[in-house]
CSV table of C-alpha atoms in Angstrom, one decimal:
chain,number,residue,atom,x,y,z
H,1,UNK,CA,53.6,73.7,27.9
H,2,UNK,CA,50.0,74.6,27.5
H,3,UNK,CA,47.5,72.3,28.3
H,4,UNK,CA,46.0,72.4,25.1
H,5,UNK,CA,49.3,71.7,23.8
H,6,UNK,CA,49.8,68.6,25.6
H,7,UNK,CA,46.5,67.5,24.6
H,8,UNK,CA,47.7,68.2,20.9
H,9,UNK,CA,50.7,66.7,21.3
H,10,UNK,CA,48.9,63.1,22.3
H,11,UNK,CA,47.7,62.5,18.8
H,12,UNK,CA,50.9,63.2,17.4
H,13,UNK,CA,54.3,62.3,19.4
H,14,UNK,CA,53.7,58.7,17.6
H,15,UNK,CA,54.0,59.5,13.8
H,16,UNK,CA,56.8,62.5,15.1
H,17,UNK,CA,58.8,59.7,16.7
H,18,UNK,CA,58.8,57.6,14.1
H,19,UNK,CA,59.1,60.4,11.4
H,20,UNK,CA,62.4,60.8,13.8
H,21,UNK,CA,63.3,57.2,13.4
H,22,UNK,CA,62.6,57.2,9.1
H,23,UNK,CA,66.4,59.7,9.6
H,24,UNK,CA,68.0,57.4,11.0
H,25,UNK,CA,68.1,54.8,13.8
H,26,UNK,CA,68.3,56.3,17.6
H,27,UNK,CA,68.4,55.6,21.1
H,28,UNK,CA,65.5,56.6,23.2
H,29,UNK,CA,67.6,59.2,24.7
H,30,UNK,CA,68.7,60.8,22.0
H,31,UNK,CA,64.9,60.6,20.7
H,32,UNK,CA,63.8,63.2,23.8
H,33,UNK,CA,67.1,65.1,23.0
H,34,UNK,CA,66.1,65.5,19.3
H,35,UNK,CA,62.6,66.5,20.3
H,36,UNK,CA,64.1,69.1,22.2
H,37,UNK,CA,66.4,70.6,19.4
H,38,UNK,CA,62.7,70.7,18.0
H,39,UNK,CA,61.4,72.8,20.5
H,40,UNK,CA,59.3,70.3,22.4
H,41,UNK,CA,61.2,71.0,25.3
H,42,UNK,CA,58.8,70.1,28.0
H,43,UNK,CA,58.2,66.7,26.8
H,44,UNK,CA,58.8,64.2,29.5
H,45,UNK,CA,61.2,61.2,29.0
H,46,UNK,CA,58.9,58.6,30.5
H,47,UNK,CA,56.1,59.7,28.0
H,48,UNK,CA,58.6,58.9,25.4
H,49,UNK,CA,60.1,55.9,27.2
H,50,UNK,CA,55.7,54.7,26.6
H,51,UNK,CA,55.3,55.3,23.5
H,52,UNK,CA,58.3,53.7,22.4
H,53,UNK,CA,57.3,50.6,24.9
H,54,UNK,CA,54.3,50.7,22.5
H,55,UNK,CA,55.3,50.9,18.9
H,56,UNK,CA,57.9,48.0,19.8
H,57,UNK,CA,54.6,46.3,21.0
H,58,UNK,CA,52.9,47.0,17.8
H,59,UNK,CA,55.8,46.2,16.1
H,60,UNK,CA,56.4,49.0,14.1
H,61,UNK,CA,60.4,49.9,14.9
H,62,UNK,CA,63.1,47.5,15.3
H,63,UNK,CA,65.1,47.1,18.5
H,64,UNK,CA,68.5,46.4,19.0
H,65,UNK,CA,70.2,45.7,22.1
H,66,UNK,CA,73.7,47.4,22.6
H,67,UNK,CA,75.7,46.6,25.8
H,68,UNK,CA,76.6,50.0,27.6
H,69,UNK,CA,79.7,50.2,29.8
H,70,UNK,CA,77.4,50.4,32.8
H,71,UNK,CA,73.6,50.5,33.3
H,72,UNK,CA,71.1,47.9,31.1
H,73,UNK,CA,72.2,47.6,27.7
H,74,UNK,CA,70.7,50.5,25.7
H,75,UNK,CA,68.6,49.9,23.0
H,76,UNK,CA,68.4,51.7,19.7
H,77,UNK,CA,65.1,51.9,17.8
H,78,UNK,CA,64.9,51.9,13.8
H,79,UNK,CA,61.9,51.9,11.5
H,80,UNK,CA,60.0,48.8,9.9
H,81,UNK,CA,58.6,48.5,7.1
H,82,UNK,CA,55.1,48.2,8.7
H,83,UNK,CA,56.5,51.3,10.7
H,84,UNK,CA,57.1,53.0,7.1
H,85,UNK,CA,53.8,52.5,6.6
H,86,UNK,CA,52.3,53.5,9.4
H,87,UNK,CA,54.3,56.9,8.7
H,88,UNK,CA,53.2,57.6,5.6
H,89,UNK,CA,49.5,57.2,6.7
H,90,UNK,CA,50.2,59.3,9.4
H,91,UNK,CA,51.8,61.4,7.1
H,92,UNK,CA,48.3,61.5,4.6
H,93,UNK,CA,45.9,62.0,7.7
H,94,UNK,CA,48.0,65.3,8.4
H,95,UNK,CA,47.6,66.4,5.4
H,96,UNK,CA,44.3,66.3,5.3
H,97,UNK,CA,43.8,68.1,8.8
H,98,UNK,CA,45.6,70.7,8.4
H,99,UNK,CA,44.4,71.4,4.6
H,100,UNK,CA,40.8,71.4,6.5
H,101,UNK,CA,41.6,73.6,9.3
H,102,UNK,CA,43.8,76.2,6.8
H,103,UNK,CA,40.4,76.2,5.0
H,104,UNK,CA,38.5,76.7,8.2
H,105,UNK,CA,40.5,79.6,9.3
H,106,UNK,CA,40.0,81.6,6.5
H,107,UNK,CA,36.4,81.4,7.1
H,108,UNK,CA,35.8,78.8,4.2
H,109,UNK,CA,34.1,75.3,4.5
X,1,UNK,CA,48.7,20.2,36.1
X,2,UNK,CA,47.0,23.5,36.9
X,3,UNK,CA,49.1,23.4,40.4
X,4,UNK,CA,52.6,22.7,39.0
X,5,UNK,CA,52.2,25.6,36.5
X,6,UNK,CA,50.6,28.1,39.0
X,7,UNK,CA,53.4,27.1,41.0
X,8,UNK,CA,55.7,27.7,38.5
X,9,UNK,CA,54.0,31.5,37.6
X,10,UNK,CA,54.3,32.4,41.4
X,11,UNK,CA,57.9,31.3,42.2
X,12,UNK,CA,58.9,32.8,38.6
X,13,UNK,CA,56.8,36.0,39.3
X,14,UNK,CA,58.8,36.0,43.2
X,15,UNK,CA,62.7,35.5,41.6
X,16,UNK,CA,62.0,38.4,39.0
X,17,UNK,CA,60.3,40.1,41.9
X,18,UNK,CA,63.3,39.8,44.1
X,19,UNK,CA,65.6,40.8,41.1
X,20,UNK,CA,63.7,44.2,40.5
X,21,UNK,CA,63.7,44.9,44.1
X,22,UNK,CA,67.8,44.2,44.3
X,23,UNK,CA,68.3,46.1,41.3
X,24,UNK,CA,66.1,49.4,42.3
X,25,UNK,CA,68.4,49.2,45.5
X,26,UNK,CA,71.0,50.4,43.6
X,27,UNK,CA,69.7,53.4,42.5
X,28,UNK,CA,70.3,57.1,43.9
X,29,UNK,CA,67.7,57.8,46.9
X,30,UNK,CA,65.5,60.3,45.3
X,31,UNK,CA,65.2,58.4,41.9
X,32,UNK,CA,65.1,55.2,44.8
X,33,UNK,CA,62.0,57.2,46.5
X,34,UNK,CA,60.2,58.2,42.8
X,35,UNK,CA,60.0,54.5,41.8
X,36,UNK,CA,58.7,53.5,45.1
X,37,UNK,CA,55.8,55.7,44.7
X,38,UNK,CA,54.9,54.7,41.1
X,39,UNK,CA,55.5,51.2,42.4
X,40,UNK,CA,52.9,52.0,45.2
X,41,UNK,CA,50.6,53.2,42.8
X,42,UNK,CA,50.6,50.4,40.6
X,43,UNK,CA,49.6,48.1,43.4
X,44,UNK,CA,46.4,50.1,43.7
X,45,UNK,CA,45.6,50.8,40.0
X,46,UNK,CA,46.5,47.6,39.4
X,47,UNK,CA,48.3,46.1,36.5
X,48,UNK,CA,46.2,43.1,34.8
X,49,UNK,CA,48.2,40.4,36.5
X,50,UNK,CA,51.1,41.3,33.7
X,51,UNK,CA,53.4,40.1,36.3
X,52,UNK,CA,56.5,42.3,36.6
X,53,UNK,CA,56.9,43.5,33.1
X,54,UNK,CA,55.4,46.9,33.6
X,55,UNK,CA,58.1,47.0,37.1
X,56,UNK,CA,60.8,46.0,34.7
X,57,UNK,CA,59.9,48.4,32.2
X,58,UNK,CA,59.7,51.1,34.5
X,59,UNK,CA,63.6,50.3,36.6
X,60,UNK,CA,65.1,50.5,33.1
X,61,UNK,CA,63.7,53.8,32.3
X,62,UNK,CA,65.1,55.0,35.9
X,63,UNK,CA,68.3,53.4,35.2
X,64,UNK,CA,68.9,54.8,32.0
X,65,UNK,CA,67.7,58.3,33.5
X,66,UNK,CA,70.3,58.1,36.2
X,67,UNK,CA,73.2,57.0,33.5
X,68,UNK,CA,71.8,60.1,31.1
X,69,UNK,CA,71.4,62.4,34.6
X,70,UNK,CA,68.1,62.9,33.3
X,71,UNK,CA,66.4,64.8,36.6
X,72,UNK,CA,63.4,63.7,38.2
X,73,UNK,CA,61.1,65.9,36.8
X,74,UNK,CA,61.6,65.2,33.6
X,75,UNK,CA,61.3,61.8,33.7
X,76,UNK,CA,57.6,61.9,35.1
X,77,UNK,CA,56.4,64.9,33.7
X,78,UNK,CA,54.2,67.8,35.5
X,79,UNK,CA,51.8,65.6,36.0
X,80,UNK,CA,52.6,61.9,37.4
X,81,UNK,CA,49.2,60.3,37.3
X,82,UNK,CA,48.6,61.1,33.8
X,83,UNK,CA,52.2,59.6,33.3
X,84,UNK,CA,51.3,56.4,34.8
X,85,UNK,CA,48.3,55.5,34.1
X,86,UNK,CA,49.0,56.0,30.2
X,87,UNK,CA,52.2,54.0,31.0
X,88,UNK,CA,49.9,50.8,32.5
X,89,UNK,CA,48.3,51.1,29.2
X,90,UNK,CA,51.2,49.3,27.6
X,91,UNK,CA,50.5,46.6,29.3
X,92,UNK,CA,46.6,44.8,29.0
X,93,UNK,CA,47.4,41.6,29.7
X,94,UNK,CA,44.7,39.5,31.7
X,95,UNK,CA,43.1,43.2,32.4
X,96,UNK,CA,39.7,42.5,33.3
X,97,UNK,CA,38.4,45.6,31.6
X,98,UNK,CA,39.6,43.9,28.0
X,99,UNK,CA,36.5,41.1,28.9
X,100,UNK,CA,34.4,44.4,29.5
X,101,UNK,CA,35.8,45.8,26.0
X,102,UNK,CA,34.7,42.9,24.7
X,103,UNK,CA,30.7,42.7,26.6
X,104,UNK,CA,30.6,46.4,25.7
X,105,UNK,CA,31.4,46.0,21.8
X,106,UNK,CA,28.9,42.7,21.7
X,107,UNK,CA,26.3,44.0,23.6
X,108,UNK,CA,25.8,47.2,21.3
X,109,UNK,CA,26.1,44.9,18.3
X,110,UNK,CA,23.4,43.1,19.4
X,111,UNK,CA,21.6,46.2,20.2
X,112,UNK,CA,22.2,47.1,16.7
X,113,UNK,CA,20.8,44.3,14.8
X,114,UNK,CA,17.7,44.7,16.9
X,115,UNK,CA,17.3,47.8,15.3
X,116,UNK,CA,17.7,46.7,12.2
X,117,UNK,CA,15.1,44.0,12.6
X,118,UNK,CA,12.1,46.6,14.5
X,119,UNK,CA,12.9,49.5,11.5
């Protein structure tokens, strides 16, 4: 992954996760796995592991504890309704950037 | 007061400590060996006092790597430092630089207003 795709990627792995989570509930593992189906294959699982520490924080996704055969119960995030939210603003400000940066590209203002 | 419940926080902080330690035991040597180095970081960068959250936080994301056979590499990402330090992010408790935040935010308000008042 290119570095300036990494640095990209910062400002929006949150509102992809989440737009991941408005499907349907998922464990963090299978988050990372679905981001690789995406193509974001170089994404590390820690950076995911993070973020999802954080928007449980913020209290934007649910968390449910399930018991796993072995190993820490695994927990399986789902989206809020502050997390909808949070989305569909996300959702509004990409809009609007890429709208600008089409227009920028074809040597408008 | 102040004694019984500093008492309390150290003993508390020492049984979780010794928990985490018994539970990273049990994992594989080179997941064992990647912890331990995060771990040592930590102690330098420092964690805000957040106790052994962040430590916690960190074993179950090993543990769950080792169950999914998630490799090494792809846990921490090319670059480890960056992974960290935005990791310690998640946890500002007691961080002394959230009092410099603060000084900071004041300090140019106040610079501010004088502004207003010389223009």
């Amino acid at each position: 992954m290119s570095k300036q795709m990494t640095e990209m990627l910062k400002g929006t792995l949150e509102g992809i996760v989440l737009a991941i989570l408005s499907v349907q509930p998922e464990y963090g593992y299978e988050i990372t796995a679905r981001l690789r189906e995406m193509g974001f294959s170089d994404i590390a699982e820690g950076t995911v592991y993070a973020l999802l520490v954080r928007v449980e924080q913020r209290g934007l996704v649910a968390v449910e504890k399930v018991p796993s055969e072995k190993g820490p119960p695994r927990k399986v995030y789902s989206l809020n309704a502050q997390g909808q939210a949070y989305l569909e603003e996300f959702w509004q400000t990409w809009r609007f950037l890429t709208e600008r940066l089409a227009r920028l590209q074809k040597g408008g203002r | 007061m102040f004694i019984s419940t500093f008492i309390t926080k150290v003993i508390g902080d020492k049984t979780q400590w010794r928990q985490y330690k018994a539970r990273a035991k049990q994992l594989p040597p080179n997941y064992r060996t990647a912890l331990e180095a995060l771990e040592r970081y930590l102690m330098y960068f420092g964690t805000g006092g957040d106790g052994t959250a962040i430590y916690a936080d960190l074993l179950d994301l090993f543990e769950q790597s080792v169950e999914n056979r998630t490799p090494i590499r792809k846990i921490v990402g090319e670059d480890p430092v960056e992974f960290i330090e935005t990791f310690v992010r998640n946890y500002p408790k007691g961080q002394w630089i959230l009092r410099e935040r603060e000084r900071l935010t004041t300090a140019l308000a106040h610079a501010e207003a004088e502004e207003a008042k010389s223009v």
